C-alpha positions as a Markdown table, in Angstrom:
| # | Residue | x | y | z |
|---|---|---|---|---|
| 1 | Met | -10.6 | -13.3 | 4.4 |
| 2 | Lys | -9.7 | -11.1 | 7.4 |
| 3 | Arg | -7.1 | -8.4 | 7.6 |
| 4 | Ile | -6.1 | -9.6 | 11.1 |
| 5 | Ser | -6.3 | -13.3 | 11.6 |
| 6 | His | -5.9 | -15.7 | 14.5 |
| 7 | Leu | -2.2 | -15.9 | 13.7 |
| 8 | Glu | -1.5 | -12.3 | 14.6 |
| 9 | Lys | -3.6 | -12.6 | 17.7 |
| 10 | Ser | -1.7 | -15.7 | 18.9 |
| 11 | Tyr | 1.6 | -13.8 | 18.5 |
| 12 | Ile | 0.2 | -10.9 | 20.5 |
| 13 | Asn | -0.8 | -13.2 | 23.2 |
| 14 | Glu | 2.7 | -14.7 | 23.3 |
| 15 | Val | 4.1 | -11.3 | 24.0 |
| 16 | Leu | 1.5 | -10.5 | 26.7 |
| 17 | Asp | 1.8 | -14.0 | 28.3 |
| 18 | Ser | 5.6 | -13.4 | 28.6 |
| 19 | Asn | 5.1 | -10.1 | 30.4 |
| 20 | Phe | 7.4 | -8.6 | 27.7 |
| 21 | Arg | 10.3 | -10.7 | 29.0 |
| 22 | Thr | 11.1 | -12.7 | 25.9 |
| 23 | Ser | 14.5 | -14.2 | 26.0 |
| 24 | Ser | 17.4 | -12.9 | 23.9 |
| 25 | Gly | 17.3 | -14.2 | 20.4 |
| 26 | Ser | 13.6 | -15.2 | 20.4 |
| 27 | Thr | 11.9 | -11.8 | 20.6 |
| 28 | Met | 9.2 | -11.0 | 18.1 |
| 29 | Asn | 11.5 | -8.3 | 16.6 |
| 30 | Thr | 14.2 | -10.9 | 16.1 |
| 31 | Arg | 11.8 | -13.3 | 14.5 |
| 32 | Leu | 10.3 | -10.6 | 12.2 |
| 33 | Glu | 13.8 | -9.5 | 11.0 |
| 34 | Lys | 14.9 | -13.0 | 10.3 |
| 35 | Ala | 11.7 | -13.8 | 8.4 |
| 36 | Phe | 11.8 | -10.6 | 6.4 |
| 37 | Ser | 15.5 | -11.2 | 5.5 |
| 38 | Glu | 14.6 | -14.6 | 4.2 |
| 39 | Leu | 11.7 | -13.4 | 2.2 |
| 40 | Tyr | 13.7 | -10.7 | 0.5 |
| 41 | Lys | 17.0 | -12.7 | 0.5 |
| 42 | Ser | 18.7 | -9.8 | 2.1 |
| 43 | Asn | 21.6 | -10.2 | 4.5 |
| 44 | Phe | 20.3 | -7.8 | 7.1 |
| 45 | Ala | 16.9 | -6.4 | 8.3 |
| 46 | Ile | 16.3 | -3.9 | 11.1 |
| 47 | Ser | 12.8 | -3.3 | 12.4 |
| 48 | Phe | 11.6 | 0.2 | 13.2 |
| 49 | Ile | 8.8 | 2.2 | 14.9 |
| 50 | Asn | 7.7 | 3.6 | 11.5 |
| 51 | Gly | 8.6 | 4.0 | 7.9 |
| 52 | Thr | 9.9 | 7.6 | 8.2 |
| 53 | Ala | 12.3 | 6.8 | 11.0 |
| 54 | Thr | 13.7 | 4.1 | 8.8 |
| 55 | Met | 14.7 | 6.7 | 6.1 |
| 56 | His | 16.0 | 9.2 | 8.7 |
| 57 | Ala | 18.2 | 6.4 | 10.2 |
| 58 | Ile | 19.6 | 5.3 | 6.8 |
| 59 | Leu | 20.5 | 8.9 | 5.7 |
| 60 | Leu | 22.1 | 9.6 | 9.1 |
| 61 | Ala | 24.0 | 6.3 | 9.1 |
| 62 | Lys | 25.4 | 7.3 | 5.7 |
| 63 | Gly | 26.7 | 10.6 | 7.1 |
| 64 | Ile | 24.5 | 12.7 | 4.9 |
| 65 | Gly | 23.8 | 16.1 | 6.3 |
| 66 | Glu | 24.2 | 19.9 | 5.9 |
| 67 | Gly | 25.4 | 21.0 | 2.6 |
| 68 | Asp | 24.4 | 17.7 | 0.9 |
| 69 | Glu | 21.7 | 17.2 | -1.6 |
| 70 | Val | 19.3 | 14.3 | -1.9 |
| 71 | Ile | 17.2 | 13.8 | -5.1 |
| 72 | Val | 13.5 | 12.9 | -4.4 |
| 73 | Pro | 10.2 | 12.7 | -6.3 |
| 74 | Pro | 7.7 | 15.5 | -5.5 |
| 75 | Leu | 4.6 | 13.3 | -6.1 |
| 76 | Thr | 4.6 | 11.3 | -2.9 |
| 77 | Met | 4.0 | 11.6 | 0.9 |
| 78 | Ala | 6.0 | 14.4 | 2.4 |
| 79 | Ser | 7.7 | 11.9 | 4.7 |
| 80 | Thr | 10.4 | 11.3 | 2.1 |
| 81 | Thr | 11.3 | 14.9 | 2.2 |
| 82 | Phe | 11.0 | 15.1 | 5.9 |
| 83 | Ala | 13.7 | 12.4 | 6.3 |
| 84 | Val | 16.0 | 14.5 | 4.2 |
| 85 | Leu | 15.3 | 17.6 | 6.2 |
| 86 | Gln | 15.8 | 15.7 | 9.5 |
| 87 | Val | 19.5 | 15.2 | 8.6 |
| 88 | Gly | 20.0 | 18.8 | 7.5 |
| 89 | Ala | 20.3 | 18.0 | 3.8 |
| 90 | Thr | 18.5 | 19.7 | 0.9 |
| 91 | Pro | 15.8 | 17.9 | -1.1 |
| 92 | Ile | 16.1 | 18.3 | -4.9 |
| 93 | Tyr | 13.0 | 17.4 | -6.8 |
| 94 | Ala | 13.1 | 15.3 | -10.0 |
| 95 | Asp | 10.0 | 15.1 | -12.2 |
| 96 | Val | 8.1 | 11.9 | -12.8 |
| 97 | Asp | 7.2 | 9.7 | -15.8 |
| 98 | Ala | 3.9 | 10.7 | -17.4 |
| 99 | Leu | 2.6 | 7.1 | -17.7 |
| 100 | Thr | 4.1 | 5.2 | -14.7 |
| 101 | Tyr | 4.1 | 8.2 | -12.4 |
| 102 | Gln | 7.5 | 7.1 | -11.1 |
| 103 | Ile | 10.5 | 9.3 | -10.6 |
| 104 | Asp | 12.1 | 9.8 | -14.1 |
| 105 | Pro | 15.8 | 8.9 | -14.6 |
| 106 | Ser | 16.1 | 11.5 | -17.3 |
| 107 | Ser | 15.0 | 14.2 | -14.9 |
| 108 | Ile | 17.2 | 12.8 | -12.1 |
| 109 | Gln | 20.2 | 13.2 | -14.5 |
| 110 | Thr | 19.6 | 16.9 | -14.8 |
| 111 | Lys | 19.5 | 17.3 | -11.0 |
| 112 | Ile | 22.8 | 15.6 | -10.2 |
| 113 | Ser | 25.4 | 18.0 | -8.9 |
| 114 | Pro | 28.7 | 17.7 | -6.9 |
| 115 | Lys | 26.6 | 18.0 | -3.8 |
| 116 | Thr | 24.3 | 15.0 | -4.6 |
| 117 | Lys | 24.9 | 12.3 | -2.0 |
| 118 | Ala | 21.7 | 10.2 | -2.4 |
| 119 | Ile | 18.7 | 9.4 | -4.5 |
| 120 | Ile | 15.5 | 8.3 | -2.8 |
| 121 | Thr | 13.3 | 6.4 | -5.2 |
| 122 | Val | 9.6 | 5.7 | -4.3 |
| 123 | Ala | 7.7 | 2.7 | -5.6 |
| 124 | Leu | 4.6 | 4.9 | -6.0 |
| 125 | Phe | 1.2 | 3.2 | -5.6 |
| 126 | Gly | 2.9 | -0.3 | -5.7 |
| 127 | Leu | 5.1 | 0.0 | -8.8 |
| 128 | Ser | 8.9 | 0.1 | -8.9 |
| 129 | Pro | 10.6 | 2.9 | -10.8 |
| 130 | Asp | 13.1 | 2.2 | -13.6 |
| 131 | Met | 15.8 | 1.1 | -11.2 |
| 132 | Asp | 18.3 | -0.1 | -13.9 |
| 133 | Glu | 18.6 | 3.4 | -15.3 |
| 134 | Ile | 18.7 | 5.0 | -11.8 |
| 135 | Met | 21.4 | 2.7 | -10.6 |
| 136 | Lys | 23.5 | 3.5 | -13.7 |
| 137 | Leu | 23.3 | 7.2 | -12.9 |
| 138 | Ala | 24.1 | 6.5 | -9.3 |
| 139 | Glu | 27.1 | 4.3 | -10.0 |
| 140 | Lys | 28.6 | 6.8 | -12.4 |
| 141 | Ser | 28.6 | 9.5 | -9.8 |
| 142 | Asn | 29.0 | 7.4 | -6.6 |
| 143 | Ile | 25.6 | 8.2 | -5.3 |
| 144 | Phe | 23.8 | 6.2 | -2.6 |
| 145 | Val | 20.3 | 4.9 | -3.6 |
| 146 | Leu | 17.6 | 4.4 | -1.0 |
| 147 | Glu | 14.4 | 2.6 | -2.1 |
| 148 | Asp | 11.3 | 4.0 | -0.3 |
| 149 | Asn | 9.0 | 1.0 | -0.5 |
| 150 | Ala | 6.4 | 2.2 | 1.9 |
| 151 | Glu | 3.7 | 1.7 | -0.8 |
| 152 | Thr | 4.8 | -1.7 | -2.1 |
| 153 | Met | 5.3 | -5.2 | -1.0 |
| 154 | Met | 6.4 | -8.2 | -3.2 |
| 155 | Ser | 6.4 | -6.2 | -6.4 |
| 156 | Tyr | 9.0 | -7.0 | -9.1 |
| 157 | Tyr | 11.2 | -5.1 | -11.4 |
| 158 | Lys | 12.7 | -7.2 | -14.2 |
| 159 | Gly | 12.5 | -10.4 | -12.1 |
| 160 | Lys | 14.0 | -8.7 | -9.0 |
| 161 | Leu | 12.0 | -7.9 | -5.8 |
| 162 | Ala | 11.6 | -4.1 | -5.5 |
| 163 | Gly | 13.7 | -3.2 | -2.5 |
| 164 | Thr | 16.7 | -5.5 | -3.4 |
| 165 | Ile | 18.1 | -3.3 | -6.2 |
| 166 | Gly | 19.3 | -0.1 | -4.4 |
| 167 | His | 21.8 | 0.0 | -1.6 |
| 168 | Ala | 19.1 | -0.1 | 1.1 |
| 169 | Ala | 15.3 | -0.2 | 1.2 |
| 170 | Ser | 12.7 | 1.1 | 3.7 |
| 171 | Phe | 9.3 | -0.5 | 4.2 |
| 172 | Ser | 6.3 | 0.8 | 6.1 |
| 173 | Phe | 3.8 | -1.2 | 8.2 |
| 174 | Gln | 1.4 | 1.7 | 8.7 |
| 175 | Ser | -2.3 | 0.7 | 8.9 |
| 176 | Ser | -3.1 | 1.3 | 5.2 |
| 177 | Lys | -0.1 | -0.6 | 3.8 |
| 178 | His | 0.1 | -4.1 | 2.4 |
| 179 | Leu | 1.3 | -5.5 | 5.7 |
| 180 | Thr | 0.4 | -3.6 | 8.9 |
| 181 | Ala | 1.5 | -3.6 | 12.5 |
| 182 | Gly | -0.7 | -0.6 | 13.2 |
| 183 | Glu | 2.6 | 1.4 | 12.9 |
| 184 | Gly | 6.1 | 0.1 | 12.1 |
| 185 | Gly | 8.7 | -0.2 | 9.4 |
| 186 | Ile | 11.8 | -2.2 | 8.5 |
| 187 | Val | 15.1 | -1.6 | 6.7 |
| 188 | Ile | 16.9 | -4.1 | 4.5 |
| 189 | Thr | 20.4 | -4.0 | 3.1 |
| 190 | Asp | 23.3 | -6.3 | 2.2 |
| 191 | Asp | 25.9 | -3.8 | 3.6 |
| 192 | Glu | 27.0 | -5.0 | 7.0 |
| 193 | Gln | 28.5 | -1.7 | 8.1 |
| 194 | Leu | 25.4 | 0.2 | 7.0 |
| 195 | Ala | 23.2 | -2.3 | 8.9 |
| 196 | Leu | 25.3 | -1.9 | 12.1 |
| 197 | Asp | 25.1 | 1.9 | 11.8 |
| 198 | Val | 21.4 | 1.9 | 11.1 |
| 199 | Arg | 20.9 | -0.4 | 14.1 |
| 200 | Arg | 22.8 | 1.9 | 16.3 |
| 201 | Val | 20.8 | 4.9 | 15.1 |
| 202 | Ser | 17.6 | 3.0 | 16.0 |
| 203 | Ser | 18.9 | 1.8 | 19.4 |
| 204 | Leu | 20.2 | 4.9 | 21.1 |
| 205 | Gly | 23.7 | 4.4 | 19.8 |
| 206 | Tyr | 24.2 | 1.3 | 22.0 |
| 207 | Ser | 27.6 | -0.3 | 21.7 |
| 208 | Gly | 26.2 | -3.8 | 22.4 |
| 209 | Val | 24.0 | -4.1 | 19.3 |
| 210 | Ser | 25.2 | -5.5 | 16.0 |
| 211 | Ser | 24.1 | -5.7 | 12.4 |
| 212 | Lys | 21.9 | -8.7 | 13.3 |
| 213 | Lys | 21.2 | -8.2 | 17.0 |
| 214 | Gly | 19.2 | -5.4 | 18.5 |
| 215 | Lys | 18.9 | -6.7 | 22.1 |
| 216 | Ile | 21.5 | -6.0 | 24.8 |
| 217 | Thr | 22.0 | -8.5 | 27.6 |
| 218 | Lys | 21.9 | -7.6 | 31.3 |
| 219 | Asn | 25.4 | -8.9 | 31.8 |
| 220 | Gln | 26.6 | -6.2 | 29.3 |
| 221 | Ile | 25.0 | -3.3 | 31.1 |
| 222 | Gln | 25.5 | -4.4 | 34.7 |
| 223 | Ser | 29.0 | -3.0 | 35.0 |
| 224 | Pro | 30.2 | 0.4 | 36.1 |
| 225 | Ser | 32.9 | 0.3 | 33.4 |
| 226 | Tyr | 30.5 | -0.4 | 30.5 |
| 227 | Phe | 30.3 | 2.3 | 27.8 |
| 228 | Arg | 26.8 | 2.3 | 26.5 |
| 229 | His | 26.7 | 4.8 | 23.7 |
| 230 | Val | 29.2 | 4.8 | 20.9 |
| 231 | Ser | 27.2 | 7.0 | 18.5 |
| 232 | Thr | 24.3 | 9.3 | 18.5 |
| 233 | Gly | 21.0 | 7.4 | 18.3 |
| 234 | Phe | 17.3 | 7.5 | 18.9 |
| 235 | Asn | 14.7 | 5.1 | 20.3 |
| 236 | Tyr | 13.3 | 4.0 | 17.0 |
| 237 | Arg | 12.8 | 0.4 | 18.0 |
| 238 | Met | 9.6 | -1.4 | 17.1 |
| 239 | Pro | 7.5 | -2.4 | 20.1 |
| 240 | Glu | 7.1 | -6.1 | 20.6 |
| 241 | Leu | 3.3 | -6.0 | 20.2 |
| 242 | Cys | 3.7 | -4.3 | 16.8 |
| 243 | Ala | 6.4 | -6.8 | 15.8 |
| 244 | Ala | 4.0 | -9.6 | 16.8 |
| 245 | Val | 1.3 | -8.3 | 14.4 |
| 246 | Ala | 3.8 | -7.7 | 11.6 |
| 247 | Leu | 5.2 | -11.2 | 11.9 |
| 248 | Gly | 1.8 | -12.7 | 11.6 |
| 249 | Gln | 1.1 | -10.5 | 8.6 |
| 250 | Leu | 4.4 | -11.4 | 7.0 |
| 251 | Glu | 3.5 | -15.1 | 7.2 |
| 252 | Arg | 0.3 | -14.3 | 5.2 |
| 253 | Val | 2.0 | -11.9 | 2.8 |
| 254 | Gly | 0.9 | -13.9 | -0.3 |
| 255 | Glu | -2.8 | -13.7 | 0.4 |
| 256 | Leu | -2.7 | -10.1 | 1.5 |
| 257 | Val | -0.8 | -8.8 | -1.5 |
| 258 | Asn | -2.8 | -11.0 | -3.9 |
| 259 | Arg | -6.1 | -9.6 | -2.7 |
| 260 | Arg | -5.0 | -6.1 | -3.6 |
| 261 | Val | -4.0 | -7.2 | -7.1 |
| 262 | Glu | -7.4 | -9.0 | -7.5 |
| 263 | Val | -9.2 | -5.8 | -6.5 |
| 264 | Ala | -7.1 | -3.7 | -8.9 |
| 265 | Gln | -8.0 | -6.1 | -11.7 |
| 266 | Leu | -11.7 | -5.8 | -10.9 |
| 267 | Phe | -11.4 | -2.0 | -11.3 |
| 268 | Gln | -9.3 | -2.5 | -14.4 |
| 269 | Asp | -12.0 | -4.6 | -16.1 |
| 270 | Ile | -14.6 | -1.9 | -15.4 |
| 271 | Ile | -12.6 | 1.0 | -17.0 |
| 272 | Ala | -11.2 | -1.1 | -19.9 |
| 273 | Asp | -13.5 | 0.5 | -22.6 |
| 274 | Thr | -13.4 | 4.0 | -21.2 |
| 275 | Glu | -10.8 | 6.0 | -23.2 |
| 276 | Trp | -10.9 | 9.0 | -20.8 |
| 277 | Leu | -9.9 | 6.9 | -17.8 |
| 278 | Ile | -6.2 | 5.9 | -18.2 |
| 279 | Pro | -4.7 | 3.4 | -15.7 |
| 280 | Gln | -1.2 | 3.7 | -14.3 |
| 281 | Arg | 1.1 | 2.0 | -16.8 |
| 282 | Thr | 2.8 | -1.1 | -15.5 |
| 283 | Pro | 5.7 | -2.1 | -17.8 |
| 284 | Asp | 5.6 | -5.7 | -19.1 |
| 285 | Asp | 8.8 | -6.6 | -17.1 |
| 286 | Cys | 7.3 | -5.3 | -13.8 |
| 287 | Val | 4.8 | -6.6 | -11.3 |
| 288 | Asn | 2.6 | -4.0 | -9.5 |
| 289 | Ser | 1.4 | -4.8 | -6.0 |
| 290 | Tyr | -1.3 | -2.1 | -6.1 |
| 291 | Trp | -1.2 | -0.2 | -2.8 |
| 292 | Thr | -3.9 | 1.7 | -4.6 |
| 293 | Tyr | -5.4 | 1.4 | -8.0 |
| 294 | Val | -4.7 | 4.7 | -9.8 |
| 295 | Ile | -6.2 | 6.1 | -13.0 |
| 296 | Lys | -5.9 | 9.4 | -14.7 |
| 297 | Leu | -9.0 | 11.4 | -15.6 |
| 298 | Glu | -8.7 | 12.8 | -19.1 |
| 299 | His | -12.0 | 14.5 | -19.9 |
| 300 | Ser | -12.3 | 18.2 | -20.5 |
| 301 | Asp | -15.9 | 18.3 | -19.3 |
| 302 | Ile | -15.5 | 16.2 | -16.1 |
| 303 | Asn | -13.5 | 17.5 | -13.2 |
| 304 | Trp | -12.0 | 15.5 | -10.4 |
| 305 | Thr | -14.5 | 16.6 | -7.7 |
| 306 | Ser | -17.5 | 15.9 | -9.9 |
| 307 | Phe | -16.4 | 12.4 | -10.6 |
| 308 | Arg | -15.6 | 11.7 | -6.9 |
| 309 | Asp | -18.9 | 13.1 | -5.8 |
| 310 | Lys | -20.9 | 11.1 | -8.2 |
| 311 | Phe | -19.0 | 7.9 | -7.2 |
| 312 | Gln | -19.9 | 8.5 | -3.6 |
| 313 | Glu | -23.5 | 9.3 | -4.6 |
| 314 | Phe | -23.7 | 5.8 | -6.1 |
| 315 | Gly | -22.4 | 4.3 | -2.8 |
| 316 | Gly | -18.6 | 4.4 | -3.4 |
| 317 | Asp | -16.3 | 4.6 | -0.5 |
| 318 | Gly | -14.6 | 7.7 | -1.9 |
| 319 | Ile | -11.6 | 8.4 | -4.0 |
| 320 | Tyr | -8.2 | 9.6 | -2.7 |
| 321 | Ala | -6.5 | 12.5 | -4.4 |
| 322 | Pro | -2.7 | 12.4 | -4.7 |
| 323 | Trp | -0.9 | 14.5 | -2.1 |
| 324 | Lys | -0.1 | 18.1 | -3.0 |
| 325 | Leu | 3.5 | 18.0 | -4.4 |
| 326 | Thr | 5.8 | 18.3 | -1.5 |
| 327 | Tyr | 7.3 | 21.6 | -2.7 |
| 328 | Gln | 3.7 | 23.0 | -3.0 |
| 329 | Glu | 3.0 | 22.4 | 0.7 |
| 330 | Pro | 3.0 | 25.4 | 3.1 |
| 331 | Phe | 5.9 | 24.1 | 5.2 |
| 332 | Tyr | 8.2 | 24.1 | 2.2 |
| 333 | Lys | 8.5 | 27.9 | 2.0 |
| 334 | Asp | 8.8 | 28.2 | 5.7 |
| 335 | Ile | 11.6 | 25.8 | 6.1 |
| 336 | Leu | 13.7 | 26.0 | 2.9 |
| 337 | Asn | 15.3 | 29.2 | 1.6 |
| 338 | Arg | 16.0 | 28.3 | -2.0 |
| 339 | Glu | 17.5 | 30.5 | -4.7 |
| 340 | Thr | 15.3 | 28.8 | -7.3 |
| 341 | Asn | 11.8 | 27.4 | -7.0 |
| 342 | Pro | 11.4 | 23.7 | -8.0 |
| 343 | Tyr | 9.3 | 23.0 | -11.0 |
| 344 | Cys | 8.1 | 19.5 | -12.1 |
| 345 | Pro | 5.5 | 20.1 | -14.8 |
| 346 | Ile | 4.5 | 16.5 | -15.3 |
| 347 | Ala | 4.0 | 15.9 | -11.6 |
| 348 | Glu | 2.0 | 19.1 | -11.3 |
| 349 | Glu | -0.3 | 18.0 | -14.1 |
| 350 | Leu | -0.8 | 14.5 | -12.7 |
| 351 | Gln | -1.5 | 15.8 | -9.2 |
| 352 | Thr | -4.8 | 17.3 | -10.2 |
| 353 | Ser | -6.0 | 14.5 | -12.4 |
| 354 | Leu | -5.2 | 11.2 | -10.7 |
| 355 | Leu | -7.9 | 9.1 | -8.9 |
| 356 | Gln | -6.7 | 6.7 | -6.3 |
| 357 | Phe | -9.1 | 3.8 | -5.5 |
| 358 | Lys | -8.6 | 1.6 | -2.4 |
| 359 | Thr | -7.6 | -2.0 | -2.9 |
| 360 | Asn | -7.7 | -3.2 | 0.7 |
| 361 | Tyr | -11.1 | -4.9 | 0.6 |
| 362 | Trp | -10.8 | -8.1 | 2.6 |
| 363 | Glu | -14.5 | -9.1 | 2.0 |
| 364 | Trp | -14.8 | -9.7 | -1.8 |
| 365 | Asn | -18.5 | -8.7 | -1.9 |
| 366 | Lys | -17.4 | -5.2 | -0.8 |
| 367 | Ala | -14.9 | -5.0 | -3.6 |
| 368 | Glu | -17.5 | -6.0 | -6.1 |
| 369 | Glu | -19.9 | -3.3 | -4.7 |
| 370 | Gln | -17.2 | -0.7 | -5.3 |
| 371 | Ala | -16.6 | -1.9 | -8.8 |
| 372 | Lys | -20.4 | -1.6 | -9.5 |
| 373 | Cys | -20.3 | 2.0 | -8.1 |
| 374 | Leu | -17.5 | 2.8 | -10.4 |
| 375 | Lys | -19.4 | 1.4 | -13.4 |
| 376 | Lys | -22.5 | 3.4 | -12.5 |
| 377 | Thr | -20.4 | 6.5 | -12.3 |
| 378 | Ile | -18.8 | 5.9 | -15.7 |
| 379 | Asp | -22.2 | 5.1 | -17.3 |
| 380 | Phe | -23.6 | 8.3 | -15.8 |
| 381 | Phe | -21.0 | 10.6 | -17.4 |
| 382 | Lys | -21.1 | 8.6 | -20.7 |
| 383 | Ser | -24.9 | 9.3 | -20.9 |
| 384 | Leu | -24.5 | 13.1 | -20.7 |
């Protein structure tokens, strides 16, 4: 199979052949939003330029800002924290579960304060957090829940699609993600007012947009009495060429997600009898879509770098390390003046021991080659 097929190319050509003058109601963005809403059975979808702008827009639309606190996991891409900082709020870090690596509801509970206005959950590596427990905490304290689903697509939590449980969800179409547009993102929600406010944030605060419509007609703006901007906004709209690619990818979502799951299973079979390589735990009532296949290295005589180097020596593509915890990054001390330093011991221990393997192998023989390299690496260390 190919990552980019004739379908995406045909949609790109549609945009180019139209000279970007697609008619109202039939733009690629409109088609993408409609298709994504139908897939997730969500009332509203708003396409974006990327999966960080999505979160910024949602928080801004909710009126979250200076003096407010937003609970986030530390073991994830810093974009989650950046979105909080963009609205002037303070990120509060909750620790993660030692087996699933997802934000831990019991830690969230200890971080809730009168200033808490939102919780951002992250479906890390393709797996949903324990959303039932998180939503119970949120409902008890009237807290908004945003699902950051940049790393998952078509994963399930207790029979529900991840992204349909919180009050809104953000997805990313960056090049490494399950579906790509090169860059891009999308927001889904069932809240019409939130959808309208998010749309306005993404569209320069234009008065003519709606919860389901992002295009403004010429008749609207060709008037000296027309008031264009009813709120603050940005140009976060997805370009039509990106939307064309994303739409083609969305129509192939089954095969694209399934391939990642198949590659993850290939790696899983290789490590099955190696007690010092522990895979991310996927609960029985969840379905993991495996943005990456993640295992924990638990061997006192093998360090992370040695394992990675040997894997590459045998022909492996390389192994990604988890990001430094966001509060460990240099920018954190420069930007935030905190009275207390965050401390998430489980996340700190995991950050130095997790191995992330790519799952986006579109040619099956290449995936099999990587699995063989992993087996050779394991056999080498077992022989010592």
